Amino acid sequence: VMAWYQTNGSDSSRDEMVELLRGFIPNVNPVRIISNSCATLNTPTRQAYIGELSEGWGVATGGNGYAAKSSDELGRLAALSLLDKPKFDSEFICGKSVSDVFRPVPMSK
């Protein structure tokens, strides 16, 4: 893992992103293209896990490929969750209670 983070990422992924950009902006001609390594953690539910594991110990993980754009909000929710001060705009997400959506799910053995 350490070796991966010391690279500039995957050339093929970089090239794919450049082509995607050119699909949105056909005549774009970047002056310079910089890439870097990253990692994506996907959860079985495709929801982030944010919650308390035991008293004083919490988790905020599972960005499912969306965490870069929402990391500030995920961090805010994680902090409020650990402080026991949930501040959500709604009590429900997709028909499920907020606490159920973000509850960490232990892996079965």
Coordinates of C-alpha atoms in Angstrom, one line a residue:
V1 CA 0.0 0.0 0.0
M2 CA 2.8 2.4 0.9
A3 CA 4.4 1.9 -2.5
W4 CA 1.2 2.8 -4.3
Y5 CA 0.9 6.1 -2.5
Q6 CA 4.4 7.0 -3.6
T7 CA 3.5 6.7 -7.3
N8 CA 1.6 9.1 -9.6
G9 CA -1.2 6.7 -9.9
S10 CA -2.2 4.7 -13.0
D11 CA -1.3 6.0 -16.5
S12 CA -4.4 4.2 -17.9
S13 CA -6.7 5.8 -15.3
R14 CA -5.2 9.3 -16.0
D15 CA -5.7 8.8 -19.8
E16 CA -9.3 7.7 -19.2
M17 CA -10.0 10.8 -17.2
V18 CA -8.4 13.0 -19.9
E19 CA -10.6 11.4 -22.5
L20 CA -13.7 11.9 -20.3
L21 CA -12.8 15.6 -19.9
R22 CA -12.4 15.9 -23.7
G23 CA -15.9 14.3 -24.1
F24 CA -17.3 17.1 -22.0
I25 CA -15.2 19.9 -23.5
P26 CA -14.3 18.6 -27.0
N27 CA -11.5 21.1 -28.0
V28 CA -9.8 21.3 -24.6
N29 CA -6.0 21.4 -24.8
P30 CA -4.6 21.2 -21.2
V31 CA -1.3 23.0 -20.7
R32 CA -0.3 20.3 -18.2
I33 CA -1.8 17.1 -16.8
I34 CA -1.0 16.0 -13.3
S35 CA -2.2 12.8 -11.7
N36 CA -1.7 11.2 -8.3
S37 CA -2.6 8.0 -6.5
C38 CA -5.7 7.5 -4.6
A39 CA -7.8 4.7 -3.1
T40 CA -11.5 4.0 -3.0
L41 CA -13.2 2.0 -0.3
N42 CA -16.5 0.5 -1.4
T43 CA -19.0 -0.8 1.2
P44 CA -21.5 -3.6 0.6
T45 CA -24.4 -1.2 1.1
R46 CA -22.8 1.6 -1.1
Q47 CA -23.4 3.9 1.9
A48 CA -20.7 5.5 4.0
Y49 CA -20.2 4.0 7.5
I50 CA -20.3 6.8 10.1
G51 CA -20.9 5.9 13.7
E52 CA -19.7 4.9 17.1
L53 CA -18.1 1.5 17.4
S54 CA -17.8 1.6 21.2
E55 CA -17.7 4.4 23.7
G56 CA -15.3 7.1 22.5
W57 CA -14.4 5.2 19.3
G58 CA -16.0 6.0 16.0
V59 CA -15.6 5.3 12.3
A60 CA -16.1 7.3 9.1
T61 CA -15.2 5.2 6.1
G62 CA -16.5 3.9 2.8
G63 CA -16.6 6.8 0.4
N64 CA -17.6 4.5 -2.4
G65 CA -15.8 6.7 -4.9
Y66 CA -17.7 9.9 -3.8
A67 CA -15.7 10.9 -0.7
A68 CA -13.4 13.5 -2.5
K69 CA -16.3 15.7 -3.2
S70 CA -18.1 15.2 0.0
S71 CA -15.3 14.7 2.5
D72 CA -16.1 17.9 4.4
E73 CA -19.7 16.8 5.0
L74 CA -18.7 13.3 5.9
G75 CA -16.3 14.6 8.4
R76 CA -18.9 17.0 9.8
L77 CA -21.4 14.1 10.2
A78 CA -18.8 11.9 11.8
A79 CA -17.8 14.5 14.3
L80 CA -21.4 15.3 15.2
S81 CA -22.2 11.6 15.5
L82 CA -19.3 11.1 18.0
L83 CA -20.4 14.2 19.9
D84 CA -23.9 12.7 20.1
K85 CA -25.3 15.8 18.3
P86 CA -26.7 14.6 15.1
K87 CA -27.8 17.5 12.8
F88 CA -29.3 16.0 9.7
D89 CA -31.7 17.9 7.3
S90 CA -34.0 14.9 7.4
E91 CA -34.6 12.0 9.8
F92 CA -34.8 9.6 6.8
I93 CA -32.6 8.9 3.7
C94 CA -34.2 6.8 1.0
G95 CA -36.9 5.7 3.4
K96 CA -34.5 4.5 6.0
S97 CA -33.7 6.2 9.3
V98 CA -30.4 8.1 9.3
S99 CA -29.0 6.0 12.2
D100 CA -29.7 2.8 10.2
V101 CA -28.2 4.1 7.0
F102 CA -24.9 5.2 8.6
R103 CA -24.6 2.3 11.1
P104 CA -21.4 0.3 10.7
V105 CA -22.2 -3.3 9.8
P106 CA -19.8 -5.9 11.2
M107 CA -18.4 -8.4 8.7
S108 CA -19.7 -11.9 9.1
K109 CA -17.0 -14.6 9.6

